[in-house]
Coordinates of N, CA and C in Angstrom, one line a residue:
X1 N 19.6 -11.6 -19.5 CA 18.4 -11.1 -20.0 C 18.5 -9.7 -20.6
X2 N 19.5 -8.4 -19.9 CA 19.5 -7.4 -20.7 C 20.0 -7.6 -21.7
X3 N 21.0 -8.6 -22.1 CA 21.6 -9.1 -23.2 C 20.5 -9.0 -24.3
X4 N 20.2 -10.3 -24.1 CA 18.6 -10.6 -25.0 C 18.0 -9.7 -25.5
X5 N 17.8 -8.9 -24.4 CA 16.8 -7.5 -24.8 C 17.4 -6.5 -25.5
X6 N 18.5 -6.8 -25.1 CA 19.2 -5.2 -26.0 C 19.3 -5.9 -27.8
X7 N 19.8 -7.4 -27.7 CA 19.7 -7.7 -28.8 C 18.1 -7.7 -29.6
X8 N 17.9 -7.6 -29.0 CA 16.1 -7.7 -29.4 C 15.9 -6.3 -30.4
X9 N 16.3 -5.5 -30.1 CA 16.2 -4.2 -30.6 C 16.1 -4.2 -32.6
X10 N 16.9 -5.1 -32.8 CA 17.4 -5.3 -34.3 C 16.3 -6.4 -35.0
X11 N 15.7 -7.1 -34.1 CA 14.7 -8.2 -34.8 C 13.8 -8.5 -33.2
X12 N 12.2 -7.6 -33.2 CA 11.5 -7.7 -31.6 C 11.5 -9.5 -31.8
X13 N 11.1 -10.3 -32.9 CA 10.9 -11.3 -32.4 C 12.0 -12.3 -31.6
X14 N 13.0 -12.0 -31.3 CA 14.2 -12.5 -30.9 C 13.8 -12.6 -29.6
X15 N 13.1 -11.9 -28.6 CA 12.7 -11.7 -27.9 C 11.6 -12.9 -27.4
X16 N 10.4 -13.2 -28.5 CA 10.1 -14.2 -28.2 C 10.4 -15.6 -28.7
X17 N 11.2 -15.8 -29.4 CA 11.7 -17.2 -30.0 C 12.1 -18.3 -28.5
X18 N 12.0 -19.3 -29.6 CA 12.0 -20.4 -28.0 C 12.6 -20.6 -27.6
X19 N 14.3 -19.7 -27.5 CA 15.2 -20.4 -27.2 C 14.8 -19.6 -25.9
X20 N 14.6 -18.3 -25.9 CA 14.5 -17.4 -24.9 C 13.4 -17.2 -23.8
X21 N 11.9 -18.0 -25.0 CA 11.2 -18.1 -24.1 C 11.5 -18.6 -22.5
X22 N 12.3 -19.8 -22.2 CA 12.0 -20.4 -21.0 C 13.1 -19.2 -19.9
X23 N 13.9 -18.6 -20.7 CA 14.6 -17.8 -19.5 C 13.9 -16.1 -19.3
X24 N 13.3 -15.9 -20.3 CA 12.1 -14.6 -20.1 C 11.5 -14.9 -19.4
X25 N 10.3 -16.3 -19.1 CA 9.3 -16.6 -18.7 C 10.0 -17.2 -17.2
X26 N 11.1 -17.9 -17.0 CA 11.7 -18.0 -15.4 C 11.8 -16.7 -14.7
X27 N 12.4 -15.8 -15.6 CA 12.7 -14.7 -14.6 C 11.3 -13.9 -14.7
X28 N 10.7 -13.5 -15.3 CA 9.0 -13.1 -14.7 C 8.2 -13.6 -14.2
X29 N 8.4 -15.4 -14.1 CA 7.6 -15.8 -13.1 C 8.2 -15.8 -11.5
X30 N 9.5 -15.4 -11.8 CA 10.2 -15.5 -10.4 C 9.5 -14.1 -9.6
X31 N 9.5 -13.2 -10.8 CA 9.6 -12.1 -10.0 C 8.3 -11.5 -9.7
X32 N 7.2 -12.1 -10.4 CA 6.0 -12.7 -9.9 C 5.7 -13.6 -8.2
X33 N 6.5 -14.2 -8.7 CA 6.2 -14.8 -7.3 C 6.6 -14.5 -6.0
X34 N 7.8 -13.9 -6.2 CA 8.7 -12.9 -5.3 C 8.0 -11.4 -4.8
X35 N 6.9 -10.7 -5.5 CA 6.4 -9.9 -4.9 C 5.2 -10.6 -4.1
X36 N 4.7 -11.7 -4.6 CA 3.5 -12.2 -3.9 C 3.4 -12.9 -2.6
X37 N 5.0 -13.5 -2.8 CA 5.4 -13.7 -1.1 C 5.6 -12.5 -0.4
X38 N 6.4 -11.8 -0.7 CA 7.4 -10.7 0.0 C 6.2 -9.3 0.3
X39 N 4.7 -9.0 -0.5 CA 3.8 -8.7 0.1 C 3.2 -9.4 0.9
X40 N 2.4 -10.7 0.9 CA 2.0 -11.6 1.8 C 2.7 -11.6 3.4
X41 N 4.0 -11.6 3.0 CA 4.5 -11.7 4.3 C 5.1 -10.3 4.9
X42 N 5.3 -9.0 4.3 CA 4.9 -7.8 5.3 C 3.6 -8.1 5.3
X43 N 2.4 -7.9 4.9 CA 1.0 -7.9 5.2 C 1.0 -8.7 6.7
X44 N 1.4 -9.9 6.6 CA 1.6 -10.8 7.9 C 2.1 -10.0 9.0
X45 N 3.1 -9.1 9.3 CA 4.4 -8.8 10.0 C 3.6 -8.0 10.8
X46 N 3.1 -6.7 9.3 CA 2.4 -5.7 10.1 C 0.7 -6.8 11.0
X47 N 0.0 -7.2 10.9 CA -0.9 -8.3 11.5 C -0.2 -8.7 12.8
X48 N 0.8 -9.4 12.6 CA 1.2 -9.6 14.0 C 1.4 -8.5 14.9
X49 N 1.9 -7.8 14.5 CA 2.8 -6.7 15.3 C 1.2 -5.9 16.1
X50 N -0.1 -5.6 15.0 CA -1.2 -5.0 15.5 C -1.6 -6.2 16.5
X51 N -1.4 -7.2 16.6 CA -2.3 -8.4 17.1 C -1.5 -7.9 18.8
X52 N -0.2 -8.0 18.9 CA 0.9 -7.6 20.0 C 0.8 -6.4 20.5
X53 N 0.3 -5.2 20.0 CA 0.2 -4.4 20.5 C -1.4 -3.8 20.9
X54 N -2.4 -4.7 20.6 CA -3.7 -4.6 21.0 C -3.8 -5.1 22.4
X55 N -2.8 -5.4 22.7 CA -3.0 -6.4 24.3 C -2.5 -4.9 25.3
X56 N -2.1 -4.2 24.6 CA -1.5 -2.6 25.8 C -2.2 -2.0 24.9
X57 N -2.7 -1.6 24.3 CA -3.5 -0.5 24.0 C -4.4 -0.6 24.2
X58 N -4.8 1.1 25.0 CA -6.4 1.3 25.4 C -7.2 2.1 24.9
X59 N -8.4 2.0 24.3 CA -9.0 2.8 23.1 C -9.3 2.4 21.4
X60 N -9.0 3.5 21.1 CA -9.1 3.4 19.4 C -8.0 1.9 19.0
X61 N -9.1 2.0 17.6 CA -8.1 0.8 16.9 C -6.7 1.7 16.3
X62 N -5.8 0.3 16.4 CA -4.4 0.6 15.9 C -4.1 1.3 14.6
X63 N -3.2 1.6 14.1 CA -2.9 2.2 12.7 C -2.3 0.9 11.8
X64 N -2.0 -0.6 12.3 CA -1.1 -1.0 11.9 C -2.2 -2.1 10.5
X65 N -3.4 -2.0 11.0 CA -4.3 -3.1 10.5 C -4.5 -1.8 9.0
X66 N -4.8 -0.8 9.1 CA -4.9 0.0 7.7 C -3.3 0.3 6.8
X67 N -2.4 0.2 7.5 CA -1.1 0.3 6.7 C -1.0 -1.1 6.4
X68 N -1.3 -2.3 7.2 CA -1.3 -3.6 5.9 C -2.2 -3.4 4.5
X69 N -3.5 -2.8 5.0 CA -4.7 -3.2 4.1 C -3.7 -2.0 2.7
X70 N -3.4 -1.2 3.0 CA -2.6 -0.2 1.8 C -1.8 -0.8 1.4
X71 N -0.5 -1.9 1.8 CA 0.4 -2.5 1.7 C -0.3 -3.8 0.7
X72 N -0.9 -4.1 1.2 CA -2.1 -5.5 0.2 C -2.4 -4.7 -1.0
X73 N -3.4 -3.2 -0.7 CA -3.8 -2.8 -2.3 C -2.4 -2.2 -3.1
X74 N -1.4 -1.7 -3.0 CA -0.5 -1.8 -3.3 C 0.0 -3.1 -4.6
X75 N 0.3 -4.0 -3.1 CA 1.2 -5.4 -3.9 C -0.3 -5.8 -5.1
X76 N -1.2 -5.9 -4.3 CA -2.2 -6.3 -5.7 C -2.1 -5.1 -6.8
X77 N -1.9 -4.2 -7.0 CA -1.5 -3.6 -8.5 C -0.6 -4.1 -8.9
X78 N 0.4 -3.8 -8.3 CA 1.3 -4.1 -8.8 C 1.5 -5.8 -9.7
X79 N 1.2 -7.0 -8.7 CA 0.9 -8.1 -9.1 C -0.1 -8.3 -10.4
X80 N -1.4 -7.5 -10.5 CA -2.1 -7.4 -11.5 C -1.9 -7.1 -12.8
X81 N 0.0 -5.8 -12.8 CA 0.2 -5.4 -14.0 C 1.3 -6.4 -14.4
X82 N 1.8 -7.2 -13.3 CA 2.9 -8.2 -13.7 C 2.7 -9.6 -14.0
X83 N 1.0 -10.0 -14.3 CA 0.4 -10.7 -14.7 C 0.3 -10.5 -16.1
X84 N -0.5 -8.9 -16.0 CA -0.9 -9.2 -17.4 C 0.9 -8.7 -18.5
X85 N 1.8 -8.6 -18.0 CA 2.8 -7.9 -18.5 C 3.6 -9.9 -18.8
X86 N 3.4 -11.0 -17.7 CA 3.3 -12.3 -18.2 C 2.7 -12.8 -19.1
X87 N 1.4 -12.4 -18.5 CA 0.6 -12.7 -20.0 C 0.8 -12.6 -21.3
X88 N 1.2 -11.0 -21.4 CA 1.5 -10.8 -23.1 C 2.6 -11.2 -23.6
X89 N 3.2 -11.5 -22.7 CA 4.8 -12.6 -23.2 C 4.5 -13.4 -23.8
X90 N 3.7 -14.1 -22.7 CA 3.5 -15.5 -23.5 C 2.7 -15.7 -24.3
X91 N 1.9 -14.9 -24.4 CA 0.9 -14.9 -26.0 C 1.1 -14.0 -27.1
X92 N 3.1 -13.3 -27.3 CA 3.8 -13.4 -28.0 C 3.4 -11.4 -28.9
X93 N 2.7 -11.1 -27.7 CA 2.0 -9.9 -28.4 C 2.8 -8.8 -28.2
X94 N 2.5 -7.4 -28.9 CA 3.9 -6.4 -29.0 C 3.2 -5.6 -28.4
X95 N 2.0 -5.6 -27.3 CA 1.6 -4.8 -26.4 C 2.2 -5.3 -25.2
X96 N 3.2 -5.8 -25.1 CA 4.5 -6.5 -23.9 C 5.3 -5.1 -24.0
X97 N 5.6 -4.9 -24.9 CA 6.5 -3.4 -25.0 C 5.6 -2.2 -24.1
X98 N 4.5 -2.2 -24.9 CA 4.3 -0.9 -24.0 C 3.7 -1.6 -22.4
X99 N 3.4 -2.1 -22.2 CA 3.1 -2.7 -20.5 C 4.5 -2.9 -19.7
X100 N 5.2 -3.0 -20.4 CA 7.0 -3.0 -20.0 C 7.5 -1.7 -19.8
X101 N 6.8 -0.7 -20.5 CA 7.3 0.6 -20.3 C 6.8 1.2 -19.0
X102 N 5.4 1.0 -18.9 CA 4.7 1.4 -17.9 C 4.9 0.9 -16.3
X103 N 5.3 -0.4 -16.9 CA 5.9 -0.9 -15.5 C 6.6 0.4 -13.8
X104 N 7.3 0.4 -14.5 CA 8.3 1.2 -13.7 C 7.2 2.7 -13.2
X105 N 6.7 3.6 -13.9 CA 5.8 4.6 -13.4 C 4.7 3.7 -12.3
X106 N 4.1 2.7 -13.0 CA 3.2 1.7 -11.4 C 4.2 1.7 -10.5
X107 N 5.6 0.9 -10.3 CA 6.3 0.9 -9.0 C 6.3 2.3 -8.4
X108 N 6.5 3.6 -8.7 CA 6.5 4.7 -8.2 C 5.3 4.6 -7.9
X109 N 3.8 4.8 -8.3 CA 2.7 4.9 -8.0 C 2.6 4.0 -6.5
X110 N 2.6 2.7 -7.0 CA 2.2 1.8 -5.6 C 2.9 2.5 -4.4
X111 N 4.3 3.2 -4.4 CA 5.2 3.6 -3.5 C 4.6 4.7 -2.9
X112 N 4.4 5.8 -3.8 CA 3.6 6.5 -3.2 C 2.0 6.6 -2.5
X113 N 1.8 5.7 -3.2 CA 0.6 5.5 -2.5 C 0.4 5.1 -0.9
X114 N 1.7 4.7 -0.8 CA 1.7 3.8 0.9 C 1.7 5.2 1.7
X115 N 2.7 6.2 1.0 CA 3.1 7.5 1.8 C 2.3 8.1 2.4
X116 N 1.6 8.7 0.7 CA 0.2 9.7 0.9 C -1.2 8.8 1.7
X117 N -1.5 7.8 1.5 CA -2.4 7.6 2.7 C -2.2 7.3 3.8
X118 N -1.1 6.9 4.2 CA -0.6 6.8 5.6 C -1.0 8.2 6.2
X119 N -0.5 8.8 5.3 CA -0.3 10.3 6.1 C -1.5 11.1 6.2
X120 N -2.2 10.5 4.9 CA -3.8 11.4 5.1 C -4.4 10.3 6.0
X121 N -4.4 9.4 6.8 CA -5.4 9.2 7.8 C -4.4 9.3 9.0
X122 N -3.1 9.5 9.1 CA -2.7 9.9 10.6 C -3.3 11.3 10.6
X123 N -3.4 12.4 9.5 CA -3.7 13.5 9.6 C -5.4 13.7 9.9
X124 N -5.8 12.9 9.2 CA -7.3 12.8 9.9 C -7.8 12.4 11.4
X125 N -7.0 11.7 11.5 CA -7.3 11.0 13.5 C -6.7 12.5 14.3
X126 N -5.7 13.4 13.9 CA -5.6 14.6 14.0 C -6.5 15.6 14.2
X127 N -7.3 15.8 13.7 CA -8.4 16.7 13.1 C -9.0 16.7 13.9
X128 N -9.6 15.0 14.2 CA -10.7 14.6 15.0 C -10.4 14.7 16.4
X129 N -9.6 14.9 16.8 CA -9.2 14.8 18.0 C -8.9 16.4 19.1
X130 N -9.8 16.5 20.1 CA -9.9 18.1 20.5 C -9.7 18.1 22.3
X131 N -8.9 18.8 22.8 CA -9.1 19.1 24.0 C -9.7 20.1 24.6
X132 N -10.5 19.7 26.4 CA -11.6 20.4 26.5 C -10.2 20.6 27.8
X133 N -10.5 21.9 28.5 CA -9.9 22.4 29.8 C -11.1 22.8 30.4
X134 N -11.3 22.8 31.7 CA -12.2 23.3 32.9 C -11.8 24.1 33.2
X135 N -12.4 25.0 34.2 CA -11.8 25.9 35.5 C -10.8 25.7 35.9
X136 N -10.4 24.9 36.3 CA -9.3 23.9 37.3 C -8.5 24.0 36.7
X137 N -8.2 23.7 35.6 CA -7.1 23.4 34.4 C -7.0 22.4 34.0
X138 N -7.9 21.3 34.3 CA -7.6 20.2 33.8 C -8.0 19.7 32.4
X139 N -7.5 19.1 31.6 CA -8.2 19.0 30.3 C -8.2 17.9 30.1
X140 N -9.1 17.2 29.1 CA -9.9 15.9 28.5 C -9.9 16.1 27.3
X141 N -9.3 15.0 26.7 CA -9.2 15.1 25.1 C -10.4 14.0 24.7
X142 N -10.8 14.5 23.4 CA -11.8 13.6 23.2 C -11.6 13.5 21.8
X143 N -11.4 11.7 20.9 CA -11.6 11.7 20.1 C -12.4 10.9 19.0
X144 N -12.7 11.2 18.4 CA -13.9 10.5 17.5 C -13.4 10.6 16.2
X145 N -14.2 9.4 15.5 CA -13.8 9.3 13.9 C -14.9 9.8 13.0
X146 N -15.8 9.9 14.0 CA -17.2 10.4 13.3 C -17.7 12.2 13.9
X147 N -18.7 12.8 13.1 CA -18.4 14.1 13.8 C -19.0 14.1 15.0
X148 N -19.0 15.1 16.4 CA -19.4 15.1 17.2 C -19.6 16.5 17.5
X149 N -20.8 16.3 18.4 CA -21.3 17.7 18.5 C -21.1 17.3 20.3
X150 N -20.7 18.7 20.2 CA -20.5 19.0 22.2 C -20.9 20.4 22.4
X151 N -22.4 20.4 23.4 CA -22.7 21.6 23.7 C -21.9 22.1 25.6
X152 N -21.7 23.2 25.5 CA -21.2 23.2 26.6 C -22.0 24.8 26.9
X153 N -21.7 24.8 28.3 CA -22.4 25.7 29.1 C -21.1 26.7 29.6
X154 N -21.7 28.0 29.4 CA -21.0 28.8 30.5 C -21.5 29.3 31.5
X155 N -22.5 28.5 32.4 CA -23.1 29.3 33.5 C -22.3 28.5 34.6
X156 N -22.0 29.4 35.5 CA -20.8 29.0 36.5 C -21.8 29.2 37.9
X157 N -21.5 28.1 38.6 CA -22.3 28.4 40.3 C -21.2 28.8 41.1
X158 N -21.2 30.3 42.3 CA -20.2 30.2 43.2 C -21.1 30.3 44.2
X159 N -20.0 29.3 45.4 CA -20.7 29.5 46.7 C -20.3 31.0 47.2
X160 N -20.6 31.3 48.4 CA -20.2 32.1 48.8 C -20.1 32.0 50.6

């Protein structure tokens, strides 16, 4: 296929002639279909794994059900641009070139995307989360996803 394509450079329509059509169009439907599984099933992995560890965890919901749902909006871009990047193949159009260029900057994008919000909502369950200490020394953390107001007292009773 880099063959093809490099030869393509000298005549773009070489690119779509029929001989080439059916091995252009196998290898992007493969690779089409190969992200659609291969997201599908991390999406699944991480699901199970939250489903397994909701049986020992006490409290808040897990992190693992928002790192699938990112992992899903992810593979759906990506899938979306490798449709319409099938698409213009097959309907022979020379806006295939530029959707082919772009390709590669989306893979960075989706990638990053998994990073940066992973990390902005571990950083937000952070935030939210505050410890209180008594007299005694003992402390109580409390955390909420929503804001919370806590009024506290400092009038102290001693016996005597």
């Amino acid at each position: 296929m880099v063959n093809l394509y490099s030869r393509s450079g000298s005549d773009p329509q070489l690119l779509f002639s029929p001989s080439s059509n059916r091995l252009v169009g196998a290898s992007l439907s493969c690779t089409l279909v190969g992200n659609a599984i291969s997201t599908g099933l991390l999406a699944y992995r991480l699901w199970i794994a939250e489903v397994r560890a909701s049986k020992y965890r006490v409290g808040q919901d897990g992190h693992m059900i928002f790192v699938a749902r990112i992992v899903i909006n992810s593979g759906a871009i990506y899938l979306v641009s490798q449709v319409l990047f099938l698409g213009l193949y097959f309907a022979r159009s020379n806006a295939f070139f530029i959707v082919e260029d772009l390709l590669v900057p989306i893979i960075a994008i989706c990638f990053y995307m998994v990073i940066l919000r992973a990390a902005h909502h571990k950083e937000q369950d952070h935030i939210n989360s505050i410890t209180l200490n008594n007299s005694a020394g003992v402390g109580v953390t409390v955390t909420s996803k929503r804001n919370v107001e806590i009024h506290l007292s400092t009038d102290q009773v001693h016996s005597v």
